[in-house]
Coordinates of C-alpha atoms in Angstrom, one line a residue:
M1 CA 23.8 7.4 -7.9
F2 CA 26.3 5.9 -5.4
D3 CA 30.1 5.9 -5.2
F4 CA 31.4 3.3 -2.7
H5 CA 35.1 3.5 -3.6
I6 CA 36.8 6.9 -2.8
H7 CA 40.3 7.8 -1.6
S8 CA 41.2 11.1 0.0
T9 CA 44.6 12.2 1.3
I10 CA 44.1 9.7 4.2
S11 CA 45.3 7.2 1.6
F12 CA 48.9 7.3 0.7
D13 CA 48.1 7.9 -2.9
G14 CA 45.1 10.3 -2.5
H15 CA 45.5 13.8 -3.8
D16 CA 42.5 15.8 -2.4
S17 CA 41.2 16.3 1.2
P18 CA 38.1 14.6 2.5
E19 CA 36.3 17.9 2.3
E20 CA 37.3 18.4 -1.3
M21 CA 36.2 14.9 -2.2
L22 CA 32.9 15.5 -0.4
A23 CA 32.3 18.8 -2.2
A24 CA 32.9 17.0 -5.5
A25 CA 30.4 14.3 -4.6
E26 CA 27.8 16.9 -3.7
A27 CA 28.4 18.8 -7.0
A28 CA 28.0 15.5 -8.9
G29 CA 24.6 14.9 -7.3
L30 CA 25.5 11.6 -5.6
R31 CA 23.1 10.2 -3.1
E32 CA 25.7 8.3 -1.0
I33 CA 29.4 7.8 -0.8
C34 CA 31.9 5.7 1.1
F35 CA 35.5 6.6 1.9
T36 CA 37.6 3.5 1.4
D37 CA 41.2 4.4 2.2
H38 CA 44.0 1.9 1.7
R39 CA 45.4 -0.6 4.0
D40 CA 47.7 -2.6 1.7
Y41 CA 50.5 -4.7 3.2
A42 CA 53.8 -5.2 1.4
A43 CA 56.9 -7.1 2.3
N44 CA 59.0 -4.1 1.5
T45 CA 59.0 -2.0 4.6
E46 CA 59.4 1.2 2.5
Q47 CA 55.9 0.5 1.2
Q48 CA 54.2 0.4 4.6
T49 CA 53.1 4.0 3.9
M50 CA 50.3 2.1 2.0
L51 CA 48.6 1.8 5.5
F52 CA 46.4 4.7 6.5
D53 CA 46.9 6.0 10.1
W54 CA 44.0 5.1 12.4
Q55 CA 44.1 8.5 14.2
R56 CA 44.2 10.5 11.1
Y57 CA 41.3 8.5 9.7
G58 CA 39.1 9.2 12.7
Q59 CA 40.0 12.9 12.8
A60 CA 39.2 13.2 9.1
Y61 CA 35.9 11.4 8.9
D62 CA 34.2 11.1 12.3
C63 CA 32.8 14.6 12.2
L64 CA 32.5 14.9 8.4
E65 CA 28.8 15.6 7.5
S66 CA 26.7 16.7 4.6
P67 CA 23.1 17.9 4.3
K68 CA 23.0 16.7 0.7
L69 CA 24.2 13.0 0.9
K70 CA 25.0 10.1 3.2
I71 CA 28.6 9.5 4.1
R72 CA 29.8 6.0 5.0
R73 CA 33.1 5.0 6.4
G74 CA 35.0 2.1 5.0
M75 CA 38.4 0.9 4.0
E76 CA 40.0 -1.0 1.1
F77 CA 42.1 -3.9 2.4
G78 CA 44.8 -5.5 0.3
L79 CA 44.1 -9.2 0.3
K80 CA 46.9 -11.7 0.3
P81 CA 46.8 -15.4 0.9
D82 CA 48.8 -15.0 4.2
N83 CA 47.1 -12.0 5.8
V84 CA 43.8 -13.4 6.8
H85 CA 44.3 -12.6 10.5
V86 CA 45.6 -9.1 9.7
L87 CA 42.3 -8.4 8.1
E88 CA 40.4 -9.7 11.1
Q89 CA 42.4 -7.4 13.3
D90 CA 42.0 -4.3 11.1
A91 CA 38.2 -5.0 10.6
A92 CA 37.8 -4.9 14.4
M93 CA 39.5 -1.6 14.8
R94 CA 36.4 0.5 13.9
D95 CA 32.7 0.1 13.3
F96 CA 33.1 0.2 9.6
D97 CA 30.2 0.5 7.2
F98 CA 31.9 -1.2 4.4
I99 CA 35.1 -3.1 3.6
L100 CA 36.4 -3.6 0.1
G101 CA 38.8 -6.5 -0.5
S102 CA 41.3 -6.0 -3.3
V103 CA 44.4 -7.6 -4.8
H104 CA 47.3 -5.4 -5.8
F105 CA 50.2 -7.8 -5.1
V106 CA 51.2 -11.2 -6.5
E107 CA 54.1 -12.8 -4.8
E108 CA 55.1 -9.5 -3.2
Q109 CA 55.2 -7.7 -6.6
D110 CA 53.0 -4.7 -7.2
V111 CA 51.2 -5.6 -10.4
Y112 CA 50.9 -1.9 -11.3
F113 CA 54.6 -1.7 -12.1
E114 CA 57.1 -3.2 -14.5
P115 CA 58.8 -5.9 -12.4
Y116 CA 55.6 -7.9 -12.3
W117 CA 55.3 -7.9 -16.0
E118 CA 58.9 -8.9 -16.8
G119 CA 59.1 -12.3 -18.6
K120 CA 55.3 -12.7 -18.9
T121 CA 53.0 -12.4 -21.8
I122 CA 49.8 -10.4 -21.3
F123 CA 47.9 -13.7 -21.0
E124 CA 50.3 -15.1 -18.4
A125 CA 50.2 -11.8 -16.4
E126 CA 46.4 -11.9 -16.4
R127 CA 46.1 -15.6 -15.5
R128 CA 48.6 -15.3 -12.6
F129 CA 46.8 -12.3 -11.2
L130 CA 43.4 -14.0 -11.4
E131 CA 44.8 -17.2 -9.8
E132 CA 46.1 -15.1 -6.9
T133 CA 42.7 -13.4 -6.6
L134 CA 41.1 -16.8 -6.4
R135 CA 43.4 -17.9 -3.6
C136 CA 42.6 -14.7 -1.7
V137 CA 38.8 -15.0 -1.9
Q138 CA 39.0 -18.6 -1.0
V139 CA 40.7 -18.0 2.3
H140 CA 39.4 -14.5 3.3
K141 CA 36.0 -13.8 4.9
D142 CA 36.1 -10.4 6.7
Y143 CA 35.5 -8.2 3.7
D144 CA 32.2 -7.3 2.0
V145 CA 32.8 -6.8 -1.7
L146 CA 35.7 -7.7 -4.1
A147 CA 37.0 -4.5 -5.7
H148 CA 38.1 -4.2 -9.3
L149 CA 38.4 -7.9 -10.2
T150 CA 40.2 -7.0 -13.5
F151 CA 42.4 -4.3 -11.9
L152 CA 45.3 -5.5 -14.0
S153 CA 43.8 -4.0 -17.1
K154 CA 44.6 -0.4 -15.9
A155 CA 48.1 -1.1 -14.6
R156 CA 50.6 1.6 -15.5
A157 CA 53.1 -1.0 -16.8
H158 CA 50.5 -2.9 -19.0
P159 CA 52.1 -3.0 -22.4
L160 CA 48.8 -2.8 -24.1
P161 CA 46.0 -1.6 -21.7
Q162 CA 42.9 -3.5 -22.6
P163 CA 39.9 -5.2 -20.8
I164 CA 40.2 -8.8 -19.7
P165 CA 37.2 -10.4 -21.4
Y166 CA 35.4 -13.0 -19.3
Y167 CA 35.8 -15.8 -21.9
R168 CA 39.6 -15.5 -21.9
H169 CA 40.0 -16.9 -18.4
R170 CA 36.6 -18.5 -18.0
E171 CA 37.6 -21.3 -15.7
V172 CA 39.4 -19.2 -13.1
A173 CA 36.9 -16.3 -13.4
D174 CA 34.0 -18.8 -12.7
E175 CA 35.7 -20.1 -9.6
I176 CA 36.2 -16.5 -8.3
L177 CA 32.6 -15.6 -9.0
R178 CA 31.3 -18.8 -7.6
T179 CA 33.3 -18.4 -4.4
L180 CA 32.1 -14.9 -3.9
A181 CA 28.5 -16.0 -4.4
Q182 CA 28.7 -18.9 -2.1
K183 CA 30.3 -16.8 0.7
G184 CA 27.7 -14.0 0.3
K185 CA 30.3 -11.5 -0.9
G186 CA 29.7 -8.9 -3.5
L187 CA 31.3 -7.7 -6.7
E188 CA 32.2 -4.1 -7.5
M189 CA 31.8 -2.5 -10.9
N190 CA 34.8 -0.2 -10.7
T191 CA 34.5 2.7 -13.2
S192 CA 38.1 3.7 -13.2
G193 CA 38.9 1.5 -16.2
V194 CA 36.6 3.2 -18.7
D195 CA 39.1 5.9 -19.8
R196 CA 42.2 3.8 -19.0
C197 CA 41.5 0.5 -20.7
G198 CA 38.1 0.9 -22.3
D199 CA 35.7 -0.9 -19.9
F200 CA 34.6 -1.2 -16.4
L201 CA 36.6 -3.3 -14.0
P202 CA 35.2 -5.9 -14.5
G203 CA 32.9 -5.6 -17.5
A204 CA 29.2 -6.4 -17.7
D205 CA 29.9 -10.0 -18.9
Y206 CA 31.4 -10.9 -15.5
F207 CA 28.3 -9.5 -13.7
R208 CA 25.9 -11.5 -15.9
R209 CA 27.9 -14.7 -15.0
F210 CA 28.0 -13.6 -11.3
K211 CA 24.2 -13.5 -11.3
E212 CA 24.0 -16.9 -13.0
L213 CA 26.2 -18.4 -10.3
G214 CA 24.0 -17.0 -7.5
G215 CA 25.7 -13.7 -6.8
E216 CA 23.5 -11.0 -5.4
I217 CA 25.5 -8.1 -4.0
V218 CA 26.8 -5.6 -6.5
T219 CA 28.3 -2.1 -5.8
I220 CA 29.6 0.8 -7.8
G221 CA 32.9 2.7 -7.1
S222 CA 34.8 5.3 -9.0
D223 CA 38.1 4.5 -7.3
A224 CA 38.6 8.3 -7.2
H225 CA 42.0 9.5 -5.9
T226 CA 41.2 13.1 -7.0
A227 CA 38.1 15.2 -6.6
A228 CA 37.7 15.4 -10.4
R229 CA 37.0 11.6 -10.6
V230 CA 34.4 11.3 -7.9
G231 CA 31.3 9.8 -9.3
Q232 CA 32.8 9.4 -12.7
H233 CA 30.8 7.0 -15.0
T234 CA 28.7 5.8 -12.0
S235 CA 25.5 6.6 -13.8
K236 CA 26.4 4.4 -16.7
A237 CA 27.5 1.6 -14.3
G238 CA 24.1 2.0 -12.7
E239 CA 22.3 1.5 -16.0
L240 CA 24.3 -1.7 -16.7
L241 CA 23.7 -3.2 -13.2
G242 CA 20.1 -2.1 -13.3
A243 CA 19.6 -4.1 -16.6
I244 CA 21.3 -7.2 -15.1
F245 CA 20.2 -7.2 -11.5
G246 CA 17.5 -4.5 -11.2
Y247 CA 19.3 -2.9 -8.3
V248 CA 22.6 -1.8 -6.8
C249 CA 23.8 -2.1 -3.3
T250 CA 25.2 0.3 -0.7
F251 CA 26.3 -0.7 2.9
A252 CA 25.7 0.5 6.4
G253 CA 27.2 -1.3 9.4
R254 CA 28.6 -4.0 7.1
Q255 CA 25.1 -4.9 5.9
P256 CA 24.0 -4.5 2.3
I257 CA 21.1 -2.2 1.3
F258 CA 19.4 -2.9 -2.0
H259 CA 18.3 0.1 -4.1
K260 CA 16.0 -0.7 -7.0
L261 CA 16.9 0.9 -10.3

């Protein structure tokens, strides 16, 4: 299987080295992986450590090789409605294979932590997050796949960690999925929610609807920040996507490759 969402110590929150993450991928029998370290922009200058260093990135990955699997180089860029040009600049810094777009901030608040949740019901927190995601996918174009659409489900500050079912925010979810499909962007089945909120991020119902709306590109990512999580639940994700689409995608040179399942 494939794992196209991996963070090593090049990311501010990664715990294991690129070599350790690669060894875990080899041990898990993965066919192809992509390192997608964080470039997440925050208004608080203390949080600018969320940007990986370009020199360290090159030193870590340019010569990293394996006889057992393919290694791709990517990044996870934090989408905000006002940083379209920043993504354009960052995307041009290297010949990336793959760029994930993700949403971690709403109105400069990190949705993973308590301040975002203060004064909101769970429904309100979900709706505001999805509305912000919609704004981002409407204005951004220089990414390939939207990562963990229902990321909020696994937030540390979530008062009751749970999946966000498609039907609960159908109208906003449809606009997000329709926008992705129309722009030729993909949707990631992120496996990190399985043991944190009980489902993939997002769940299979979103992917069925994505296909109905014309979406074609789908990828799988563990969102591993430790070697122990590399490839976790990717086989099950492959089964689900195989049943819906009949394939899963990887990327090389920012172009999708379709693998029949």
